[in-house]
Amino acid sequence: MLRYTLMRLGIFVGCLVVVWGLVYSGVAPRGLGDSNGMWIVLLSLVISAPISFVVLRKERDRASIQVAERVDRMKSNLEANRNQEDVADDAARAQGQTS
């Protein structure tokens, strides 16, 4: 998941640098008044989102499989713990009834 996040951040930073260069060279329009920085960041986000969606598809699938496996392991561990508690409780009750 960290790898996917870093790759996504890298694509955003690349878009940010390109948009910044285009705005300051006059190819892309500037923001109004003091909003130029926000304009550059928002435009970079809008451009980097579809690029990340297409380029990082395999990495996103790999990360989702890892997360799903981790959730399945946690569920099975939780179920095993519940079963251990049930067995211990049943044993204690059976021992209490025989006394």
PDB file of N, CA and C in Angstrom:
ATOM      1  N   MET A   1       0.829  -1.183   0.000  1.00  0.00           N
ATOM      2  CA  MET A   1       0.000   0.000   0.000  1.00  0.00           C
ATOM      3  C   MET A   1       0.880   1.255   0.000  1.00  0.00           C
ATOM      4  N   LEU A   2       1.993   1.181   0.720  1.00  0.00           N
ATOM      5  CA  LEU A   2       2.908   2.321   0.760  1.00  0.00           C
ATOM      6  C   LEU A   2       3.479   2.600  -0.629  1.00  0.00           C
ATOM      7  N   ARG A   3       3.801   1.530  -1.341  1.00  0.00           N
ATOM      8  CA  ARG A   3       4.353   1.696  -2.690  1.00  0.00           C
ATOM      9  C   ARG A   3       3.344   2.395  -3.603  1.00  0.00           C
ATOM     10  N   TYR A   4       2.080   1.974  -3.544  1.00  0.00           N
ATOM     11  CA  TYR A   4       1.034   2.591  -4.358  1.00  0.00           C
ATOM     12  C   TYR A   4       0.883   4.070  -4.000  1.00  0.00           C
ATOM     13  N   THR A   5       0.880   4.372  -2.717  1.00  0.00           N
ATOM     14  CA  THR A   5       0.726   5.762  -2.263  1.00  0.00           C
ATOM     15  C   THR A   5       1.889   6.626  -2.755  1.00  0.00           C
ATOM     16  N   LEU A   6       3.098   6.099  -2.655  1.00  0.00           N
ATOM     17  CA  LEU A   6       4.264   6.861  -3.115  1.00  0.00           C
ATOM     18  C   LEU A   6       4.246   7.059  -4.626  1.00  0.00           C
ATOM     19  N   MET A   7       3.800   6.043  -5.366  1.00  0.00           N
ATOM     20  CA  MET A   7       3.708   6.194  -6.822  1.00  0.00           C
ATOM     21  C   MET A   7       2.641   7.224  -7.189  1.00  0.00           C
ATOM     22  N   ARG A   8       1.543   7.214  -6.472  1.00  0.00           N
ATOM     23  CA  ARG A   8       0.475   8.194  -6.730  1.00  0.00           C
ATOM     24  C   ARG A   8       0.962   9.605  -6.407  1.00  0.00           C
ATOM     25  N   LEU A   9       1.687   9.745  -5.300  1.00  0.00           N
ATOM     26  CA  LEU A   9       2.250  11.046  -4.933  1.00  0.00           C
ATOM     27  C   LEU A   9       3.261  11.512  -5.978  1.00  0.00           C
ATOM     28  N   GLY A  10       4.044  10.589  -6.503  1.00  0.00           N
ATOM     29  CA  GLY A  10       5.009  10.936  -7.544  1.00  0.00           C
ATOM     30  C   GLY A  10       4.339  11.458  -8.807  1.00  0.00           C
ATOM     31  N   ILE A  11       3.236  10.822  -9.190  1.00  0.00           N
ATOM     32  CA  ILE A  11       2.498  11.291 -10.369  1.00  0.00           C
ATOM     33  C   ILE A  11       1.936  12.684 -10.111  1.00  0.00           C
ATOM     34  N   PHE A  12       1.413  12.920  -8.901  1.00  0.00           N
ATOM     35  CA  PHE A  12       0.893  14.241  -8.575  1.00  0.00           C
ATOM     36  C   PHE A  12       1.993  15.293  -8.615  1.00  0.00           C
ATOM     37  N   VAL A  13       3.141  14.995  -8.030  1.00  0.00           N
ATOM     38  CA  VAL A  13       4.246  15.964  -8.016  1.00  0.00           C
ATOM     39  C   VAL A  13       4.722  16.243  -9.437  1.00  0.00           C
ATOM     40  N   GLY A  14       4.781  15.221 -10.268  1.00  0.00           N
ATOM     41  CA  GLY A  14       5.155  15.432 -11.666  1.00  0.00           C
ATOM     42  C   GLY A  14       4.172  16.349 -12.374  1.00  0.00           C
ATOM     43  N   CYS A  15       2.884  16.104 -12.160  1.00  0.00           N
ATOM     44  CA  CYS A  15       1.862  16.977 -12.763  1.00  0.00           C
ATOM     45  C   CYS A  15       1.964  18.391 -12.211  1.00  0.00           C
ATOM     46  N   LEU A  16       2.250  18.502 -10.922  1.00  0.00           N
ATOM     47  CA  LEU A  16       2.390  19.825 -10.292  1.00  0.00           C
ATOM     48  C   LEU A  16       3.529  20.616 -10.936  1.00  0.00           C
ATOM     49  N   VAL A  17       4.639  19.965 -11.164  1.00  0.00           N
ATOM     50  CA  VAL A  17       5.787  20.640 -11.787  1.00  0.00           C
ATOM     51  C   VAL A  17       5.442  21.061 -13.220  1.00  0.00           C
ATOM     52  N   VAL A  18       4.801  20.175 -13.962  1.00  0.00           N
ATOM     53  CA  VAL A  18       4.446  20.497 -15.353  1.00  0.00           C
ATOM     54  C   VAL A  18       3.442  21.646 -15.402  1.00  0.00           C
ATOM     55  N   VAL A  19       2.396  21.584 -14.564  1.00  0.00           N
ATOM     56  CA  VAL A  19       1.386  22.649 -14.560  1.00  0.00           C
ATOM     57  C   VAL A  19       2.009  23.966 -14.119  1.00  0.00           C
ATOM     58  N   TRP A  20       2.865  23.920 -13.106  1.00  0.00           N
ATOM     59  CA  TRP A  20       3.531  25.141 -12.640  1.00  0.00           C
ATOM     60  C   TRP A  20       4.336  25.767 -13.788  1.00  0.00           C
ATOM     61  N   GLY A  21       5.069  24.917 -14.517  1.00  0.00           N
ATOM     62  CA  GLY A  21       5.847  25.432 -15.649  1.00  0.00           C
ATOM     63  C   GLY A  21       4.958  26.017 -16.737  1.00  0.00           C
ATOM     64  N   LEU A  22       3.834  25.363 -17.019  1.00  0.00           N
ATOM     65  CA  LEU A  22       2.921  25.867 -18.045  1.00  0.00           C
ATOM     66  C   LEU A  22       2.267  27.181 -17.634  1.00  0.00           C
ATOM     67  N   VAL A  23       1.908  27.304 -16.362  1.00  0.00           N
ATOM     68  CA  VAL A  23       1.265  28.545 -15.895  1.00  0.00           C
ATOM     69  C   VAL A  23       2.253  29.695 -15.915  1.00  0.00           C
ATOM     70  N   TYR A  24       3.467  29.454 -15.439  1.00  0.00           N
ATOM     71  CA  TYR A  24       4.428  30.549 -15.390  1.00  0.00           C
ATOM     72  C   TYR A  24       5.059  30.865 -16.741  1.00  0.00           C
ATOM     73  N   SER A  25       4.932  29.970 -17.707  1.00  0.00           N
ATOM     74  CA  SER A  25       5.410  30.306 -19.048  1.00  0.00           C
ATOM     75  C   SER A  25       4.316  30.968 -19.871  1.00  0.00           C
ATOM     76  N   GLY A  26       3.081  30.981 -19.342  1.00  0.00           N
ATOM     77  CA  GLY A  26       1.989  31.660 -20.016  1.00  0.00           C
ATOM     78  C   GLY A  26       1.159  30.753 -20.913  1.00  0.00           C
ATOM     79  N   VAL A  27       1.483  29.482 -20.999  1.00  0.00           N
ATOM     80  CA  VAL A  27       0.723  28.559 -21.845  1.00  0.00           C
ATOM     81  C   VAL A  27      -0.642  28.260 -21.213  1.00  0.00           C
ATOM     82  N   ALA A  28      -0.673  28.041 -19.903  1.00  0.00           N
ATOM     83  CA  ALA A  28      -1.929  27.799 -19.177  1.00  0.00           C
ATOM     84  C   ALA A  28      -2.316  29.099 -18.463  1.00  0.00           C
ATOM     85  N   PRO A  29      -3.607  29.329 -18.262  1.00  0.00           N
ATOM     86  CA  PRO A  29      -4.030  30.579 -17.611  1.00  0.00           C
ATOM     87  C   PRO A  29      -3.651  30.622 -16.131  1.00  0.00           C
ATOM     88  N   ARG A  30      -3.424  31.840 -15.655  1.00  0.00           N
ATOM     89  CA  ARG A  30      -3.122  32.054 -14.236  1.00  0.00           C
ATOM     90  C   ARG A  30      -4.414  32.133 -13.441  1.00  0.00           C
ATOM     91  N   GLY A  31      -4.308  31.910 -12.134  1.00  0.00           N
ATOM     92  CA  GLY A  31      -5.457  32.072 -11.249  1.00  0.00           C
ATOM     93  C   GLY A  31      -5.738  33.547 -11.021  1.00  0.00           C
ATOM     94  N   LEU A  32      -6.905  33.834 -10.492  1.00  0.00           N
ATOM     95  CA  LEU A  32      -7.280  35.223 -10.227  1.00  0.00           C
ATOM     96  C   LEU A  32      -6.673  35.695  -8.911  1.00  0.00           C
ATOM     97  N   GLY A  33      -6.043  36.823  -8.920  1.00  0.00           N
ATOM     98  CA  GLY A  33      -5.489  37.427  -7.705  1.00  0.00           C
ATOM     99  C   GLY A  33      -4.470  36.539  -7.028  1.00  0.00           C
ATOM    100  N   ASP A  34      -4.713  36.275  -5.727  1.00  0.00           N
ATOM    101  CA  ASP A  34      -3.786  35.465  -4.930  1.00  0.00           C
ATOM    102  C   ASP A  34      -4.067  33.968  -5.031  1.00  0.00           C
ATOM    103  N   SER A  35      -4.991  33.565  -5.881  1.00  0.00           N
ATOM    104  CA  SER A  35      -5.382  32.154  -5.952  1.00  0.00           C
ATOM    105  C   SER A  35      -4.530  31.336  -6.921  1.00  0.00           C
ATOM    106  N   ASN A  36      -3.434  31.877  -7.388  1.00  0.00           N
ATOM    107  CA  ASN A  36      -2.624  31.186  -8.391  1.00  0.00           C
ATOM    108  C   ASN A  36      -2.081  29.856  -7.865  1.00  0.00           C
ATOM    109  N   GLY A  37      -1.611  29.832  -6.631  1.00  0.00           N
ATOM    110  CA  GLY A  37      -1.082  28.592  -6.046  1.00  0.00           C
ATOM    111  C   GLY A  37      -2.155  27.525  -5.933  1.00  0.00           C
ATOM    112  N   MET A  38      -3.335  27.929  -5.477  1.00  0.00           N
ATOM    113  CA  MET A  38      -4.429  26.977  -5.356  1.00  0.00           C
ATOM    114  C   MET A  38      -4.854  26.485  -6.742  1.00  0.00           C
ATOM    115  N   TRP A  39      -4.862  27.362  -7.723  1.00  0.00           N
ATOM    116  CA  TRP A  39      -5.217  26.990  -9.091  1.00  0.00           C
ATOM    117  C   TRP A  39      -4.265  25.925  -9.616  1.00  0.00           C
ATOM    118  N   ILE A  40      -2.986  26.104  -9.375  1.00  0.00           N
ATOM    119  CA  ILE A  40      -1.985  25.146  -9.852  1.00  0.00           C
ATOM    120  C   ILE A  40      -2.188  23.788  -9.171  1.00  0.00           C
ATOM    121  N   VAL A  41      -2.423  23.777  -7.862  1.00  0.00           N
ATOM    122  CA  VAL A  41      -2.621  22.523  -7.125  1.00  0.00           C
ATOM    123  C   VAL A  41      -3.893  21.817  -7.598  1.00  0.00           C
ATOM    124  N   LEU A  42      -4.990  22.554  -7.735  1.00  0.00           N
ATOM    125  CA  LEU A  42      -6.245  21.943  -8.171  1.00  0.00           C
ATOM    126  C   LEU A  42      -6.148  21.397  -9.591  1.00  0.00           C
ATOM    127  N   LEU A  43      -5.526  22.142 -10.468  1.00  0.00           N
ATOM    128  CA  LEU A  43      -5.353  21.677 -11.842  1.00  0.00           C
ATOM    129  C   LEU A  43      -4.469  20.422 -11.872  1.00  0.00           C
ATOM    130  N   SER A  44      -3.457  20.384 -11.038  1.00  0.00           N
ATOM    131  CA  SER A  44      -2.591  19.204 -10.955  1.00  0.00           C
ATOM    132  C   SER A  44      -3.357  17.993 -10.436  1.00  0.00           C
ATOM    133  N   LEU A  45      -4.221  18.202  -9.451  1.00  0.00           N
ATOM    134  CA  LEU A  45      -5.039  17.099  -8.938  1.00  0.00           C
ATOM    135  C   LEU A  45      -5.970  16.550 -10.007  1.00  0.00           C
ATOM    136  N   VAL A  46      -6.603  17.446 -10.752  1.00  0.00           N
ATOM    137  CA  VAL A  46      -7.541  17.030 -11.794  1.00  0.00           C
ATOM    138  C   VAL A  46      -6.814  16.269 -12.907  1.00  0.00           C
ATOM    139  N   ILE A  47      -5.612  16.663 -13.218  1.00  0.00           N
ATOM    140  CA  ILE A  47      -4.856  15.993 -14.276  1.00  0.00           C
ATOM    141  C   ILE A  47      -4.265  14.668 -13.784  1.00  0.00           C
ATOM    142  N   SER A  48      -3.771  14.640 -12.544  1.00  0.00           N
ATOM    143  CA  SER A  48      -3.097  13.433 -12.052  1.00  0.00           C
ATOM    144  C   SER A  48      -4.066  12.304 -11.702  1.00  0.00           C
ATOM    145  N   ALA A  49      -5.315  12.604 -11.375  1.00  0.00           N
ATOM    146  CA  ALA A  49      -6.269  11.557 -10.986  1.00  0.00           C
ATOM    147  C   ALA A  49      -6.509  10.545 -12.108  1.00  0.00           C
ATOM    148  N   PRO A  50      -6.881  10.971 -13.320  1.00  0.00           N
ATOM    149  CA  PRO A  50      -7.082   9.953 -14.366  1.00  0.00           C
ATOM    150  C   PRO A  50      -5.789   9.262 -14.794  1.00  0.00           C
ATOM    151  N   ILE A  51      -4.675   9.984 -14.730  1.00  0.00           N
ATOM    152  CA  ILE A  51      -3.394   9.355 -15.061  1.00  0.00           C
ATOM    153  C   ILE A  51      -3.101   8.237 -14.068  1.00  0.00           C
ATOM    154  N   SER A  52      -3.283   8.507 -12.771  1.00  0.00           N
ATOM    155  CA  SER A  52      -3.061   7.493 -11.739  1.00  0.00           C
ATOM    156  C   SER A  52      -4.012   6.322 -11.911  1.00  0.00           C
ATOM    157  N   PHE A  53      -5.251   6.619 -12.254  1.00  0.00           N
ATOM    158  CA  PHE A  53      -6.253   5.562 -12.419  1.00  0.00           C
ATOM    159  C   PHE A  53      -5.837   4.575 -13.501  1.00  0.00           C
ATOM    160  N   VAL A  54      -5.292   5.073 -14.592  1.00  0.00           N
ATOM    161  CA  VAL A  54      -4.912   4.210 -15.714  1.00  0.00           C
ATOM    162  C   VAL A  54      -3.541   3.579 -15.487  1.00  0.00           C
ATOM    163  N   VAL A  55      -2.571   4.384 -15.109  1.00  0.00           N
ATOM    164  CA  VAL A  55      -1.187   3.909 -15.018  1.00  0.00           C
ATOM    165  C   VAL A  55      -0.980   2.961 -13.839  1.00  0.00           C
ATOM    166  N   LEU A  56      -1.639   3.195 -12.725  1.00  0.00           N
ATOM    167  CA  LEU A  56      -1.401   2.402 -11.517  1.00  0.00           C
ATOM    168  C   LEU A  56      -2.435   1.299 -11.305  1.00  0.00           C
ATOM    169  N   ARG A  57      -3.125   0.889 -12.338  1.00  0.00           N
ATOM    170  CA  ARG A  57      -4.170  -0.133 -12.201  1.00  0.00           C
ATOM    171  C   ARG A  57      -3.614  -1.436 -11.629  1.00  0.00           C
ATOM    172  N   LYS A  58      -2.506  -1.934 -12.149  1.00  0.00           N
ATOM    173  CA  LYS A  58      -1.934  -3.194 -11.656  1.00  0.00           C
ATOM    174  C   LYS A  58      -1.478  -3.065 -10.208  1.00  0.00           C
ATOM    175  N   GLU A  59      -0.863  -1.950  -9.892  1.00  0.00           N
ATOM    176  CA  GLU A  59      -0.390  -1.737  -8.512  1.00  0.00           C
ATOM    177  C   GLU A  59      -1.569  -1.622  -7.546  1.00  0.00           C
ATOM    178  N   ARG A  60      -2.640  -0.979  -7.974  1.00  0.00           N
ATOM    179  CA  ARG A  60      -3.835  -0.854  -7.137  1.00  0.00           C
ATOM    180  C   ARG A  60      -4.473  -2.224  -6.904  1.00  0.00           C
ATOM    181  N   ASP A  61      -4.524  -3.051  -7.949  1.00  0.00           N
ATOM    182  CA  ASP A  61      -5.059  -4.408  -7.797  1.00  0.00           C
ATOM    183  C   ASP A  61      -4.207  -5.236  -6.846  1.00  0.00           C
ATOM    184  N   ARG A  62      -2.897  -5.111  -6.967  1.00  0.00           N
ATOM    185  CA  ARG A  62      -1.982  -5.835  -6.080  1.00  0.00           C
ATOM    186  C   ARG A  62      -2.174  -5.392  -4.627  1.00  0.00           C
ATOM    187  N   ALA A  63      -2.321  -4.096  -4.409  1.00  0.00           N
ATOM    188  CA  ALA A  63      -2.525  -3.581  -3.054  1.00  0.00           C
ATOM    189  C   ALA A  63      -3.862  -4.035  -2.483  1.00  0.00           C
ATOM    190  N   SER A  64      -4.899  -4.080  -3.320  1.00  0.00           N
ATOM    191  CA  SER A  64      -6.213  -4.503  -2.826  1.00  0.00           C
ATOM    192  C   SER A  64      -6.209  -5.985  -2.464  1.00  0.00           C
ATOM    193  N   ILE A  65      -5.460  -6.804  -3.192  1.00  0.00           N
ATOM    194  CA  ILE A  65      -5.338  -8.219  -2.851  1.00  0.00           C
ATOM    195  C   ILE A  65      -4.639  -8.377  -1.503  1.00  0.00           C
ATOM    196  N   GLN A  66      -3.593  -7.603  -1.276  1.00  0.00           N
ATOM    197  CA  GLN A  66      -2.885  -7.665   0.007  1.00  0.00           C
ATOM    198  C   GLN A  66      -3.790  -7.250   1.155  1.00  0.00           C
ATOM    199  N   VAL A  67      -4.578  -6.203   0.963  1.00  0.00           N
ATOM    200  CA  VAL A  67      -5.487  -5.748   2.014  1.00  0.00           C
ATOM    201  C   VAL A  67      -6.555  -6.807   2.272  1.00  0.00           C
ATOM    202  N   ALA A  68      -7.098  -7.412   1.220  1.00  0.00           N
ATOM    203  CA  ALA A  68      -8.120  -8.443   1.385  1.00  0.00           C
ATOM    204  C   ALA A  68      -7.560  -9.661   2.115  1.00  0.00           C
ATOM    205  N   GLU A  69      -6.335 -10.060   1.783  1.00  0.00           N
ATOM    206  CA  GLU A  69      -5.709 -11.185   2.485  1.00  0.00           C
ATOM    207  C   GLU A  69      -5.498 -10.869   3.959  1.00  0.00           C
ATOM    208  N   ARG A  70      -5.085  -9.657   4.260  1.00  0.00           N
ATOM    209  CA  ARG A  70      -4.870  -9.257   5.647  1.00  0.00           C
ATOM    210  C   ARG A  70      -6.186  -9.273   6.429  1.00  0.00           C
ATOM    211  N   VAL A  71      -7.259  -8.796   5.804  1.00  0.00           N
ATOM    212  CA  VAL A  71      -8.569  -8.805   6.458  1.00  0.00           C
ATOM    213  C   VAL A  71      -9.029 -10.241   6.693  1.00  0.00           C
ATOM    214  N   ASP A  72      -8.829 -11.116   5.722  1.00  0.00           N
ATOM    215  CA  ASP A  72      -9.212 -12.518   5.886  1.00  0.00           C
ATOM    216  C   ASP A  72      -8.433 -13.176   7.023  1.00  0.00           C
ATOM    217  N   ARG A  73      -7.125 -12.886   7.125  1.00  0.00           N
ATOM    218  CA  ARG A  73      -6.318 -13.429   8.233  1.00  0.00           C
ATOM    219  C   ARG A  73      -6.839 -12.936   9.569  1.00  0.00           C
ATOM    220  N   MET A  74      -7.177 -11.652   9.656  1.00  0.00           N
ATOM    221  CA  MET A  74      -7.689 -11.107  10.914  1.00  0.00           C
ATOM    222  C   MET A  74      -9.017 -11.761  11.289  1.00  0.00           C
ATOM    223  N   LYS A  75      -9.882 -11.970  10.303  1.00  0.00           N
ATOM    224  CA  LYS A  75     -11.168 -12.621  10.572  1.00  0.00           C
ATOM    225  C   LYS A  75     -10.966 -14.043  11.070  1.00  0.00           C
ATOM    226  N   SER A  76     -10.048 -14.780  10.438  1.00  0.00           N
ATOM    227  CA  SER A  76      -9.819 -16.160  10.869  1.00  0.00           C
ATOM    228  C   SER A  76      -9.190 -16.202  12.260  1.00  0.00           C
ATOM    229  N   ASN A  77      -8.290 -15.274  12.563  1.00  0.00           N
ATOM    230  CA  ASN A  77      -7.706 -15.204  13.914  1.00  0.00           C
ATOM    231  C   ASN A  77      -8.764 -14.872  14.951  1.00  0.00           C
ATOM    232  N   LEU A  78      -9.655 -13.961  14.616  1.00  0.00           N
ATOM    233  CA  LEU A  78     -10.728 -13.590  15.532  1.00  0.00           C
ATOM    234  C   LEU A  78     -11.659 -14.770  15.780  1.00  0.00           C
ATOM    235  N   GLU A  79     -11.986 -15.494  14.731  1.00  0.00           N
ATOM    236  CA  GLU A  79     -12.850 -16.671  14.862  1.00  0.00           C
ATOM    237  C   GLU A  79     -12.164 -17.756  15.685  1.00  0.00           C
ATOM    238  N   ALA A  80     -10.857 -17.955  15.482  1.00  0.00           N
ATOM    239  CA  ALA A  80     -10.109 -18.940  16.278  1.00  0.00           C
ATOM    240  C   ALA A  80     -10.113 -18.554  17.747  1.00  0.00           C
ATOM    241  N   ASN A  81      -9.943 -17.270  18.043  1.00  0.00           N
ATOM    242  CA  ASN A  81      -9.972 -16.809  19.434  1.00  0.00           C
ATOM    243  C   ASN A  81     -11.345 -17.026  20.054  1.00  0.00           C
ATOM    244  N   ARG A  82     -12.382 -16.764  19.281  1.00  0.00           N
ATOM    245  CA  ARG A  82     -13.740 -16.993  19.789  1.00  0.00           C
ATOM    246  C   ARG A  82     -13.963 -18.468  20.093  1.00  0.00           C
ATOM    247  N   ASN A  83     -13.493 -19.334  19.197  1.00  0.00           N
ATOM    248  CA  ASN A  83     -13.647 -20.774  19.416  1.00  0.00           C
ATOM    249  C   ASN A  83     -12.885 -21.234  20.650  1.00  0.00           C
ATOM    250  N   GLN A  84     -11.693 -20.690  20.885  1.00  0.00           N
ATOM    251  CA  GLN A  84     -10.928 -21.040  22.082  1.00  0.00           C
ATOM    252  C   GLN A  84     -11.670 -20.619  23.337  1.00  0.00           C
ATOM    253  N   GLU A  85     -12.260 -19.426  23.308  1.00  0.00           N
ATOM    254  CA  GLU A  85     -13.016 -18.965  24.471  1.00  0.00           C
ATOM    255  C   GLU A  85     -14.237 -19.851  24.704  1.00  0.00           C
ATOM    256  N   ASP A  86     -14.913 -20.258  23.638  1.00  0.00           N
ATOM    257  CA  ASP A  86     -16.083 -21.128  23.778  1.00  0.00           C
ATOM    258  C   ASP A  86     -15.697 -22.475  24.365  1.00  0.00           C
ATOM    259  N   VAL A  87     -14.596 -23.052  23.892  1.00  0.00           N
ATOM    260  CA  VAL A  87     -14.141 -24.348  24.399  1.00  0.00           C
ATOM    261  C   VAL A  87     -13.773 -24.226  25.873  1.00  0.00           C
ATOM    262  N   ALA A  88     -13.067 -23.174  26.246  1.00  0.00           N
ATOM    263  CA  ALA A  88     -12.682 -22.984  27.646  1.00  0.00           C
ATOM    264  C   ALA A  88     -13.914 -22.772  28.519  1.00  0.00           C
ATOM    265  N   ASP A  89     -14.877 -22.013  28.017  1.00  0.00           N
ATOM    266  CA  ASP A  89     -16.111 -21.774  28.779  1.00  0.00           C
ATOM    267  C   ASP A  89     -16.913 -23.062  28.941  1.00  0.00           C
ATOM    268  N   ASP A  90     -17.029 -23.842  27.868  1.00  0.00           N
ATOM    269  CA  ASP A  90     -17.748 -25.112  27.943  1.00  0.00           C
ATOM    270  C   ASP A  90     -17.068 -26.072  28.905  1.00  0.00           C
ATOM    271  N   ALA A  91     -15.740 -26.109  28.886  1.00  0.00           N
ATOM    272  CA  ALA A  91     -14.991 -26.984  29.794  1.00  0.00           C
ATOM    273  C   ALA A  91     -15.200 -26.564  31.239  1.00  0.00           C
ATOM    274  N   ALA A  92     -15.198 -25.269  31.483  1.00  0.00           N
ATOM    275  CA  ALA A  92     -15.404 -24.784  32.857  1.00  0.00           C
ATOM    276  C   ALA A  92     -16.811 -25.093  33.343  1.00  0.00           C
ATOM    277  N   ARG A  93     -17.798 -24.967  32.497  1.00  0.00           N
ATOM    278  CA  ARG A  93     -19.168 -25.282  32.880  1.00  0.00           C
ATOM    279  C   ARG A  93     -19.347 -26.779  33.120  1.00  0.00           C
ATOM    280  N   ALA A  94     -18.729 -27.593  32.255  1.00  0.00           N
ATOM    281  CA  ALA A  94     -18.841 -29.041  32.438  1.00  0.00           C
ATOM    282  C   ALA A  94     -18.175 -29.475  33.724  1.00  0.00           C
ATOM    283  N   GLN A  95     -17.064 -28.855  34.054  1.00  0.00           N
ATOM    284  CA  GLN A  95     -16.354 -29.184  35.285  1.00  0.00           C
ATOM    285  C   GLN A  95     -17.161 -28.731  36.488  1.00  0.00           C
ATOM    286  N   GLY A  96     -17.835 -27.594  36.363  1.00  0.00           N
ATOM    287  CA  GLY A  96     -18.665 -27.077  37.459  1.00  0.00           C
ATOM    288  C   GLY A  96     -19.885 -27.952  37.696  1.00  0.00           C
ATOM    289  N   GLN A  97     -20.421 -28.573  36.675  1.00  0.00           N
ATOM    290  CA  GLN A  97     -21.610 -29.420  36.812  1.00  0.00           C
ATOM    291  C   GLN A  97     -21.269 -30.769  37.430  1.00  0.00           C
ATOM    292  N   THR A  98     -20.069 -31.251  37.186  1.00  0.00           N
ATOM    293  CA  THR A  98     -19.685 -32.553  37.721  1.00  0.00           C
ATOM    294  C   THR A  98     -19.304 -32.469  39.188  1.00  0.00           C
ATOM    295  N   SER A  99     -19.027 -31.289  39.704  1.00  0.00           N
ATOM    296  CA  SER A  99     -18.612 -31.151  41.101  1.00  0.00           C
ATOM    297  C   SER A  99     -19.766 -31.242  42.054  1.00  0.00           C
TER     298      SER A  99
END
